[in-house]
Tab-separated table of C-alpha atoms and ligand atoms in Angstrom:
chain	number	residue	atom	x	y	z
A	1	UNK	CA	19.790	25.646	-10.985
A	2	UNK	CA	22.458	26.533	-8.419
A	3	UNK	CA	19.932	26.154	-5.617
A	4	UNK	CA	18.906	22.704	-6.826
A	5	UNK	CA	22.579	21.663	-7.198
A	6	UNK	CA	23.135	22.739	-3.575
A	7	UNK	CA	20.135	20.740	-2.430
A	8	UNK	CA	21.379	17.703	-4.353
A	9	UNK	CA	24.821	18.009	-2.811
A	10	UNK	CA	23.279	18.284	0.632
A	11	UNK	CA	21.148	15.196	-0.020
A	12	UNK	CA	24.228	13.300	-1.234
A	13	UNK	CA	26.126	14.275	1.926
A	14	UNK	CA	23.288	13.140	4.172
A	15	UNK	CA	22.827	9.974	2.108
A	16	UNK	CA	26.470	9.055	2.551
A	17	UNK	CA	25.667	8.524	6.218
A	18	UNK	CA	22.591	6.460	5.626
A	19	UNK	CA	23.675	2.882	5.046
A	20	UNK	CA	23.388	1.833	7.719
A	21	UNK	CA	22.232	4.902	9.609
A	22	UNK	CA	24.647	4.346	12.431
A	23	UNK	CA	27.329	4.261	9.760
A	24	UNK	CA	30.338	4.218	11.974
A	25	UNK	CA	30.017	2.052	15.012
A	26	UNK	CA	33.056	3.666	16.563
A	27	UNK	CA	32.082	4.909	19.995
A	28	UNK	CA	34.194	6.688	22.519
A	29	UNK	CA	36.773	4.253	23.912
A	30	UNK	CA	35.906	1.480	21.435
A	31	UNK	CA	37.798	-0.089	18.524
A	32	UNK	CA	37.664	0.983	14.896
A	33	UNK	CA	34.863	-1.476	14.149
A	34	UNK	CA	32.743	-0.250	11.247
A	35	UNK	CA	29.460	-1.564	9.952
A	36	UNK	CA	31.111	-2.889	6.775
A	37	UNK	CA	32.985	-5.399	8.931
A	38	UNK	CA	29.844	-6.614	10.602
A	39	UNK	CA	27.978	-9.613	9.257
A	40	UNK	CA	24.480	-8.237	8.746
A	41	UNK	CA	24.487	-7.896	4.981
A	42	UNK	CA	20.936	-8.900	4.149
A	43	UNK	CA	21.977	-12.197	2.603
A	44	UNK	CA	19.786	-14.416	4.766
A	45	UNK	CA	16.869	-16.215	3.100
A	46	UNK	CA	13.700	-14.190	2.870
A	47	UNK	CA	12.208	-11.458	0.753
A	48	UNK	CA	13.568	-8.038	-0.099
A	49	UNK	CA	10.979	-5.358	0.520
A	50	UNK	CA	11.070	-1.616	-0.205
A	51	UNK	CA	8.754	0.974	1.330
A	52	UNK	CA	8.485	4.217	-0.678
A	53	UNK	CA	7.239	7.031	1.539
A	54	UNK	CA	8.710	5.276	4.570
A	55	UNK	CA	9.088	8.393	6.730
A	56	UNK	CA	5.393	9.294	6.591
A	57	UNK	CA	2.448	8.701	8.867
A	58	UNK	CA	1.773	5.286	7.318
A	59	UNK	CA	5.382	4.631	6.314
A	60	UNK	CA	6.850	4.672	9.821
A	61	UNK	CA	4.549	2.173	11.553
A	62	UNK	CA	4.529	0.124	8.348
A	63	UNK	CA	8.328	-0.001	8.407
A	64	UNK	CA	8.269	-1.051	12.047
A	65	UNK	CA	5.769	-3.837	11.400
A	66	UNK	CA	7.626	-5.071	8.296
A	67	UNK	CA	10.849	-5.181	10.344
A	68	UNK	CA	8.979	-7.610	12.602
A	69	UNK	CA	7.927	-9.844	9.690
A	70	UNK	CA	9.960	-13.071	9.653
A	71	UNK	CA	9.531	-13.427	5.880
A	72	UNK	CA	11.530	-10.228	5.271
A	73	UNK	CA	15.322	-10.435	5.037
A	74	UNK	CA	16.093	-6.954	3.704
A	75	UNK	CA	13.998	-3.824	4.235
A	76	UNK	CA	14.717	-0.709	2.164
A	77	UNK	CA	13.228	2.539	3.496
A	78	UNK	CA	12.953	5.311	0.897
A	79	UNK	CA	11.560	8.829	1.232
A	80	UNK	CA	12.393	12.361	0.171
A	81	UNK	CA	12.768	13.413	3.843
A	82	UNK	CA	13.741	11.995	7.234
A	83	UNK	CA	14.848	8.488	6.284
A	84	UNK	CA	18.112	8.756	8.272
A	85	UNK	CA	16.231	9.035	11.561
A	86	UNK	CA	13.550	6.477	10.779
A	87	UNK	CA	16.148	3.984	9.517
A	88	UNK	CA	18.432	4.457	12.530
A	89	UNK	CA	15.509	3.967	14.869
A	90	UNK	CA	14.040	0.872	13.202
A	91	UNK	CA	17.426	-0.746	12.543
A	92	UNK	CA	17.920	-1.193	16.306
A	93	UNK	CA	15.014	-3.651	16.555
A	94	UNK	CA	16.383	-7.132	17.260
A	95	UNK	CA	14.471	-8.874	14.485
A	96	UNK	CA	15.899	-10.659	11.452
A	97	UNK	CA	15.422	-8.145	8.638
A	98	UNK	CA	18.371	-5.897	7.791
A	99	UNK	CA	17.293	-2.272	7.285
A	100	UNK	CA	18.803	0.231	4.862
A	101	UNK	CA	17.744	3.841	4.322
A	102	UNK	CA	17.619	5.843	1.075
A	103	UNK	CA	17.002	9.565	0.803
A	104	UNK	CA	15.894	11.579	-2.204
A	105	UNK	CA	15.423	10.918	-5.876
A	106	UNK	CA	19.151	10.294	-6.398
A	107	UNK	CA	18.873	7.156	-4.262
A	108	UNK	CA	15.607	5.806	-5.658
A	109	UNK	CA	17.317	3.335	-7.970
A	110	UNK	CA	19.493	1.930	-5.185
A	111	UNK	CA	16.410	1.633	-3.001
A	112	UNK	CA	14.577	-0.397	-5.664
A	113	UNK	CA	17.260	-2.620	-7.153
A	114	UNK	CA	16.636	-6.298	-6.431
A	115	UNK	CA	13.361	-5.836	-4.546
A	116	UNK	CA	10.720	-8.596	-4.506
A	117	UNK	CA	7.939	-6.429	-3.074
A	118	UNK	CA	7.523	-2.642	-3.236
A	119	UNK	CA	4.958	-0.995	-0.957
A	120	UNK	CA	4.010	2.603	-1.839
A	121	UNK	CA	2.449	4.887	0.778
A	122	UNK	CA	4.143	8.012	-0.686
A	123	UNK	CA	2.064	11.132	-1.215
A	124	UNK	CA	-0.105	13.677	0.524
A	125	UNK	CA	-3.063	12.707	2.728
A	126	UNK	CA	-6.509	14.349	2.928
A	127	UNK	CA	-7.600	17.184	5.187
A	128	UNK	CA	-11.233	17.652	6.311
A	129	UNK	CA	-13.496	18.656	3.425
A	130	UNK	CA	-11.333	17.010	0.761
A	131	UNK	CA	-12.112	13.953	-1.334
A	132	UNK	CA	-9.432	11.432	-2.230
A	133	UNK	CA	-9.640	12.715	-5.792
A	134	UNK	CA	-8.505	16.132	-4.535
A	135	UNK	CA	-5.098	14.466	-3.946
A	136	UNK	CA	-4.766	13.521	-7.604
A	137	UNK	CA	-2.827	16.591	-8.757
A	138	UNK	CA	0.047	15.974	-6.334
A	139	UNK	CA	0.019	12.200	-5.910
A	140	UNK	CA	-0.337	11.268	-9.595
A	141	UNK	CA	3.098	12.684	-10.401
A	142	UNK	CA	4.687	11.079	-7.331
A	143	UNK	CA	3.312	7.656	-8.243
A	144	UNK	CA	4.387	8.055	-11.879
A	145	UNK	CA	7.998	8.819	-10.892
A	146	UNK	CA	8.187	5.966	-8.401
A	147	UNK	CA	6.732	3.494	-10.902
A	148	UNK	CA	9.226	4.595	-13.561
A	149	UNK	CA	11.909	3.636	-11.044
A	150	UNK	CA	10.281	0.254	-10.457
A	151	UNK	CA	10.160	-0.441	-14.216
A	152	UNK	CA	13.836	0.254	-14.450
A	153	UNK	CA	15.195	-1.381	-11.295
A	154	UNK	CA	12.846	-4.197	-10.216
A	155	UNK	CA	10.374	-4.802	-13.061
A	156	UNK	CA	9.392	-8.192	-11.664
A	157	UNK	CA	8.568	-6.924	-8.188
A	158	UNK	CA	5.058	-7.179	-6.788
A	159	UNK	CA	3.716	-3.670	-6.156
A	160	UNK	CA	1.315	-2.801	-3.311
A	161	UNK	CA	-0.021	0.671	-4.097
A	162	UNK	CA	-1.496	2.608	-1.165
A	163	UNK	CA	-1.228	6.250	-2.342
A	164	UNK	CA	-4.597	7.884	-2.991
A	165	UNK	CA	-6.694	8.141	-5.030
A	166	UNK	CA	-6.114	4.390	-5.449
A	167	UNK	CA	-8.889	4.262	-8.092
A	168	UNK	CA	-6.652	6.449	-10.286
A	169	UNK	CA	-3.112	5.704	-9.068
A	170	UNK	CA	-3.353	2.007	-9.965
A	171	UNK	CA	-4.283	2.839	-13.598
A	172	UNK	CA	-1.416	5.369	-13.595
A	173	UNK	CA	1.029	2.687	-12.464
A	174	UNK	CA	-0.292	0.276	-15.113
A	175	UNK	CA	0.192	2.866	-17.870
A	176	UNK	CA	3.734	3.651	-16.713
A	177	UNK	CA	4.617	-0.045	-16.721
A	178	UNK	CA	3.003	-0.502	-20.163
A	179	UNK	CA	5.033	2.378	-21.572
A	180	UNK	CA	8.205	0.801	-20.199
A	181	UNK	CA	7.225	-2.644	-21.550
A	182	UNK	CA	7.285	-4.180	-18.068
A	183	UNK	CA	3.583	-4.416	-17.243
A	184	UNK	CA	2.504	-7.633	-15.580
A	185	UNK	CA	-1.074	-7.021	-14.380
A	186	UNK	CA	-0.773	-9.887	-11.910
A	187	UNK	CA	1.860	-7.997	-9.932
A	188	UNK	CA	0.131	-4.637	-9.543
A	189	UNK	CA	-2.245	-4.487	-6.584
A	190	UNK	CA	-4.113	-1.484	-5.208
A	191	UNK	CA	-4.394	-1.883	-1.445
A	192	UNK	CA	-8.042	-1.891	-0.330
A	193	UNK	CA	-7.369	-3.994	2.748
A	194	UNK	CA	-8.296	-1.171	5.122
A	195	UNK	CA	-11.868	-1.326	3.811
A	196	UNK	CA	-11.980	-5.041	4.671
A	197	UNK	CA	-10.384	-4.415	8.082
A	198	UNK	CA	-12.986	-1.728	8.841
A	199	UNK	CA	-15.835	-3.856	7.512
A	200	UNK	CA	-14.793	-6.802	9.700
A	201	UNK	CA	-14.595	-4.507	12.731
A	202	UNK	CA	-17.908	-2.710	12.237
A	203	UNK	CA	-19.823	-5.891	11.346
A	204	UNK	CA	-18.364	-7.639	14.396
A	205	UNK	CA	-19.538	-4.733	16.568
A	206	UNK	CA	-23.105	-5.050	15.246
A	207	UNK	CA	-23.163	-8.839	15.603
A	208	UNK	CA	-21.357	-8.961	18.957
A	209	UNK	CA	-18.565	-11.135	17.526
A	210	UNK	CA	-14.777	-11.091	17.667
A	211	UNK	CA	-13.622	-9.238	14.474
A	212	UNK	CA	-11.037	-11.948	13.909
A	213	UNK	CA	-13.882	-14.395	13.288
A	214	UNK	CA	-15.558	-12.166	10.685
A	215	UNK	CA	-14.789	-11.961	6.973
A	216	UNK	CA	-16.513	-9.325	4.830
A	217	UNK	CA	-15.714	-9.143	1.112
A	218	UNK	CA	-15.422	-5.503	0.001
A	219	UNK	CA	-15.391	-4.930	-3.765
A	220	UNK	CA	-15.331	-2.029	-6.248
A	221	UNK	CA	-12.718	0.586	-5.430
A	222	UNK	CA	-11.344	2.714	-2.624
A	223	UNK	CA	-13.356	5.936	-2.378
A	224	UNK	CA	-16.874	6.702	-1.121
A	225	UNK	CA	-19.584	4.840	-3.042
A	226	UNK	CA	-17.000	2.796	-4.927
A	227	UNK	CA	-16.337	0.949	-1.632
A	228	UNK	CA	-18.962	-1.788	-1.786
A	229	UNK	CA	-19.193	-4.184	1.168
A	230	UNK	CA	-21.021	-7.391	0.268
A	231	UNK	CA	-22.910	-7.861	3.512
A	232	UNK	CA	-24.936	-10.722	1.994
A	233	UNK	CA	-21.685	-12.730	1.788
A	234	UNK	CA	-20.347	-12.193	5.309
A	235	UNK	CA	-18.741	-15.145	7.018
A	236	UNK	CA	-19.961	-16.552	9.340
A	237	UNK	CA	-23.310	-16.502	7.528
A	238	UNK	CA	-25.645	-13.952	9.112
A	239	UNK	CA	-28.398	-11.546	8.192
A	240	UNK	CA	-28.909	-7.831	8.771
A	241	UNK	CA	-31.991	-5.645	9.010
A	242	UNK	CA	-32.310	-2.922	6.365
A	243	UNK	CA	-31.354	-0.375	9.030
A	244	UNK	CA	-28.197	-2.347	9.913
A	245	UNK	CA	-27.312	-2.753	6.225
A	246	UNK	CA	-27.579	0.975	5.584
A	247	UNK	CA	-25.664	1.898	8.754
A	248	UNK	CA	-22.848	-0.579	8.009
A	249	UNK	CA	-22.541	0.297	4.326
A	250	UNK	CA	-22.368	3.995	5.083
A	251	UNK	CA	-19.875	3.559	7.954
A	252	UNK	CA	-17.582	1.365	5.829
A	253	UNK	CA	-17.770	3.734	2.855
A	254	UNK	CA	-17.028	6.731	5.061
A	255	UNK	CA	-14.487	5.130	7.399
A	256	UNK	CA	-11.643	7.163	5.924
A	257	UNK	CA	-13.565	10.416	6.315
A	258	UNK	CA	-14.418	9.491	9.916
A	259	UNK	CA	-10.678	9.388	10.682
A	260	UNK	CA	-9.846	12.502	8.620
A	261	UNK	CA	-12.456	14.485	10.571
A	262	UNK	CA	-11.352	13.117	13.950
A	263	UNK	CA	-7.734	14.042	13.149
A	264	UNK	CA	-8.983	17.554	12.294
A	265	UNK	CA	-6.287	18.546	9.803
A	266	UNK	CA	-3.508	16.272	11.082
A	267	UNK	CA	-3.887	13.748	8.251
A	268	UNK	CA	-5.823	10.565	7.581
A	269	UNK	CA	-5.686	6.965	8.786
A	270	UNK	CA	-2.080	5.937	9.413
A	271	UNK	CA	-1.990	3.319	12.178
A	272	UNK	CA	-4.938	1.203	11.020
A	273	UNK	CA	-3.616	1.626	7.461
A	274	UNK	CA	-0.149	0.421	8.441
A	275	UNK	CA	-1.810	-2.581	10.110
A	276	UNK	CA	-3.874	-3.247	6.959
A	277	UNK	CA	-0.869	-2.750	4.665
A	278	UNK	CA	1.181	-5.250	6.635
A	279	UNK	CA	-1.683	-7.751	6.662
A	280	UNK	CA	-1.839	-7.422	2.883
A	281	UNK	CA	1.937	-7.433	2.298
A	282	UNK	CA	2.270	-10.493	4.513
A	283	UNK	CA	-0.352	-12.282	2.392
A	284	UNK	CA	1.599	-11.344	-0.762
A	285	UNK	CA	4.848	-12.672	0.737
A	286	UNK	CA	3.240	-15.948	1.824
A	287	UNK	CA	1.896	-16.338	-1.714
A	288	UNK	CA	5.297	-15.497	-3.242
A	289	UNK	CA	6.772	-18.195	-1.015
A	290	UNK	CA	4.343	-20.674	-2.545
A	291	UNK	CA	1.789	-21.025	0.250
A	292	UNK	CA	-1.571	-22.216	-1.081
A	293	UNK	CA	-4.996	-20.680	-0.472
A	294	UNK	CA	-4.000	-17.033	-0.011
A	295	UNK	CA	-7.147	-15.049	-0.821
A	296	UNK	CA	-7.587	-11.293	-0.230
A	297	UNK	CA	-9.511	-8.364	-1.704
A	298	UNK	CA	-7.487	-5.971	-3.891
A	299	UNK	CA	-7.986	-3.407	-6.664
A	300	UNK	CA	-6.523	-5.058	-9.747
A	301	UNK	CA	-6.712	-5.348	-13.501
A	302	UNK	CA	-9.932	-7.298	-13.867
A	303	UNK	CA	-12.613	-8.723	-16.110
A	304	UNK	CA	-15.124	-9.193	-13.329
A	305	UNK	CA	-17.046	-6.168	-14.669
A	306	UNK	CA	-16.747	-4.189	-17.901
A	307	UNK	CA	-14.265	-1.851	-16.155
A	308	UNK	CA	-10.524	-2.449	-16.677
A	309	UNK	CA	-9.823	-2.338	-12.917
A	310	UNK	CA	-11.969	-3.510	-10.055
A	311	UNK	CA	-11.486	-4.622	-6.457
A	312	UNK	CA	-12.649	-8.103	-5.622
A	313	UNK	CA	-11.442	-11.272	-3.957
A	314	UNK	CA	-8.295	-12.603	-5.617
A	315	UNK	CA	-6.150	-15.669	-5.074
A	316	UNK	CA	-2.485	-14.789	-4.752
A	317	UNK	CA	0.372	-17.043	-5.778
A	318	UNK	CA	4.039	-16.993	-6.759
A	319	UNK	CA	3.230	-14.747	-9.728
A	320	UNK	CA	0.931	-12.329	-7.924
A	321	UNK	CA	-2.788	-12.480	-8.771
A	322	UNK	CA	-3.471	-16.005	-10.062
A	323	UNK	CA	-7.260	-16.039	-9.966
A	324	UNK	CA	-9.944	-13.384	-9.689
A	325	UNK	CA	-13.204	-14.530	-8.199
A	326	UNK	CA	-16.574	-13.414	-9.571
A	327	UNK	CA	-18.704	-11.223	-7.333
A	328	UNK	CA	-21.146	-14.009	-6.516
A	329	UNK	CA	-24.878	-13.523	-5.945
A	330	UNK	CA	-25.746	-9.925	-4.972
A	331	UNK	CA	-28.959	-8.757	-3.337
A	332	UNK	CA	-30.945	-5.829	-4.708
A	333	UNK	CA	-29.281	-3.291	-2.367
A	334	UNK	CA	-25.842	-4.461	-3.532
A	335	UNK	CA	-26.849	-4.435	-7.217
A	336	UNK	CA	-27.872	-0.782	-6.904
A	337	UNK	CA	-24.626	-0.041	-5.042
A	338	UNK	CA	-22.620	-1.792	-7.751
A	339	UNK	CA	-24.074	0.426	-10.480
A	340	UNK	CA	-23.222	3.575	-8.476
A	341	UNK	CA	-19.723	2.280	-7.785
A	342	UNK	CA	-19.044	1.451	-11.437
A	343	UNK	CA	-20.210	4.882	-12.598
A	344	UNK	CA	-17.780	6.720	-10.323
A	345	UNK	CA	-14.975	4.216	-10.862
A	346	UNK	CA	-15.105	4.574	-14.644
A	347	UNK	CA	-14.252	8.297	-14.400
A	348	UNK	CA	-11.457	7.798	-11.863
A	349	UNK	CA	-9.855	5.031	-13.915
A	350	UNK	CA	-10.041	7.077	-17.096
A	351	UNK	CA	-8.492	10.072	-15.299
A	352	UNK	CA	-5.501	7.944	-14.276
A	353	UNK	CA	-5.028	6.437	-17.727
A	354	UNK	CA	-5.156	9.786	-19.498
A	355	UNK	CA	-2.699	11.354	-17.013
A	356	UNK	CA	0.071	9.113	-18.314
A	357	UNK	CA	-1.081	9.530	-21.897
A	358	UNK	CA	-0.370	13.274	-21.609
B	1	NAI	N1	-5.102	2.845	0.305
B	1	NAI	C1	-5.574	3.185	1.492
B	1	NAI	O1	-6.413	2.501	2.053
B	1	NAI	C2	-5.080	4.401	2.184
B	1	NAI	C3	-4.290	5.313	1.515
B	1	NAI	N2	-3.801	6.402	2.158
B	1	NAI	C4	-2.961	7.315	1.383
B	1	NAI	O2	-1.592	7.058	1.663
B	1	NAI	C5	-0.834	8.233	1.355
B	1	NAI	C6	0.146	8.547	2.474
B	1	NAI	O3	-0.536	8.891	3.642
B	1	NAI	P1	0.280	9.342	4.976
B	1	NAI	O4	1.380	8.394	5.240
B	1	NAI	O5	-0.725	9.609	6.008
B	1	NAI	O6	0.915	10.724	4.479
B	1	NAI	P2	2.195	11.465	5.060
B	1	NAI	O7	2.211	12.836	4.492
B	1	NAI	O8	2.252	11.329	6.537
B	1	NAI	O9	3.404	10.619	4.464
B	1	NAI	C7	3.655	10.569	3.094
B	1	NAI	C8	5.131	10.420	2.900
B	1	NAI	O10	5.375	10.379	1.499
B	1	NAI	C9	6.588	11.071	1.289
B	1	NAI	N3	6.750	11.479	-0.099
B	1	NAI	C10	6.243	12.559	-0.718
B	1	NAI	N4	6.678	12.605	-1.991
B	1	NAI	C11	7.464	11.514	-2.161
B	1	NAI	C12	8.204	11.008	-3.253
B	1	NAI	N5	8.229	11.629	-4.430
B	1	NAI	N6	8.899	9.885	-3.059
B	1	NAI	C13	8.877	9.246	-1.863
B	1	NAI	N7	8.201	9.671	-0.795
B	1	NAI	C14	7.507	10.803	-0.957
B	1	NAI	C15	6.548	12.255	2.246
B	1	NAI	O11	7.825	12.793	2.454
B	1	NAI	C16	5.965	11.590	3.478
B	1	NAI	O12	6.966	11.114	4.334
B	1	NAI	C17	-1.853	9.339	1.100
B	1	NAI	O13	-2.020	9.526	-0.280
B	1	NAI	C18	-3.125	8.781	1.710
B	1	NAI	O14	-4.282	9.326	1.143
B	1	NAI	C19	-4.054	6.634	3.476
B	1	NAI	C20	-4.820	5.747	4.200
B	1	NAI	C21	-5.432	4.611	3.596
B	2	OAA	O1	-9.598	8.604	3.814
B	2	OAA	C1	-8.465	8.852	3.407
B	2	OAA	O2	-8.134	9.889	2.817
B	2	OAA	C2	-7.409	7.817	3.626
B	2	OAA	C3	-7.960	6.519	3.197
B	2	OAA	O3	-7.927	6.173	2.039
B	2	OAA	C4	-8.676	5.736	4.186
B	2	OAA	O4	-8.548	5.958	5.395
B	2	OAA	O5	-9.412	4.840	3.766
């Protein structure tokens, strides 16, 4: 108990210097100007966004890219380690968003209060030889705690959940919100954008196109065979040989593992994930602003299949998910893939639901 009190005191002392990180602007030979007297108070129009896990491999580049987003007025960076440094660093960027840092559980509520959008890349990443489900034991508890904070402090926020295994962490978040009486399924989105980003890239490579001109719907979930690219629905319309279909499906499904193996123990995708997370968060913010026609793939509460959660194309609006599109016509290869995906997804979803039931 004494040890944990000491740690808490130390966290409180560090935290006192966090907001803003360069708390006292007094430099040698300068006046007594302090940050409180400065005008950057985060009151400008725009959205308030929190990143939970902001000091991590995804969190840092994600924080940098969100600081560059003109729709963001206030950016809260929360982690259990290293937020003072990350916040100090990012807060020097001459873009509009005001940045504040929050360190440790004691500051979670301050980090979340008033937020419009909460992005969660908190949790451990894979090492070679692991599946995403191997992360469940650690990440499930992290996601539960963070979502309890969201229920309490910003129950109307849109949540972008990145922490793996997404197929289970999204059901965990839903159960936490249900328990707290704050669940709005439209506002809880599992981030599967990296699968779409990879699919666009790999398909463009095969077709000899610019990836920016390619749009591949990826449905199902976010692990192995649950990642189901619908190559029959690629835009611009095109066709693939059986060999190309099998190569592309396998590469998209194993894209995460490709990076985990290349990083050889130093983590999983962080930079491409930060890019994908920002692409997705930016779509959510445009929709919150009222822009029409914002359509992305995400893992959400769904009736597209018999499963309670499923990733598919959704239309985003001011209230989060406003329409979920049906899967459309599938070819035989995709129908077989869908059955495999649903089988694995059912177990992962159930595992998440029963974790909170415990
Ligand atoms: N949805 C997707 O497509 C993808 C998901 N991921 C997942 O994202 C997660 C994070 O990956 P990385 O950033 O590479 O890991 P990382 O280990 O580099 O960073 C995770 C951060 O979370 C923080 N953290 C741990 N417990 C926390 C808590 N209770 N509250 C707040 N922060 C906490 C850590 O201190 C660390 O800074 C992993 O679970 C990974 O599998 C990774 C890539 C793609
Ligand atoms: O593979 C992992 O563990 C991280 C991830 O979800 C991805 O890169 O798609």
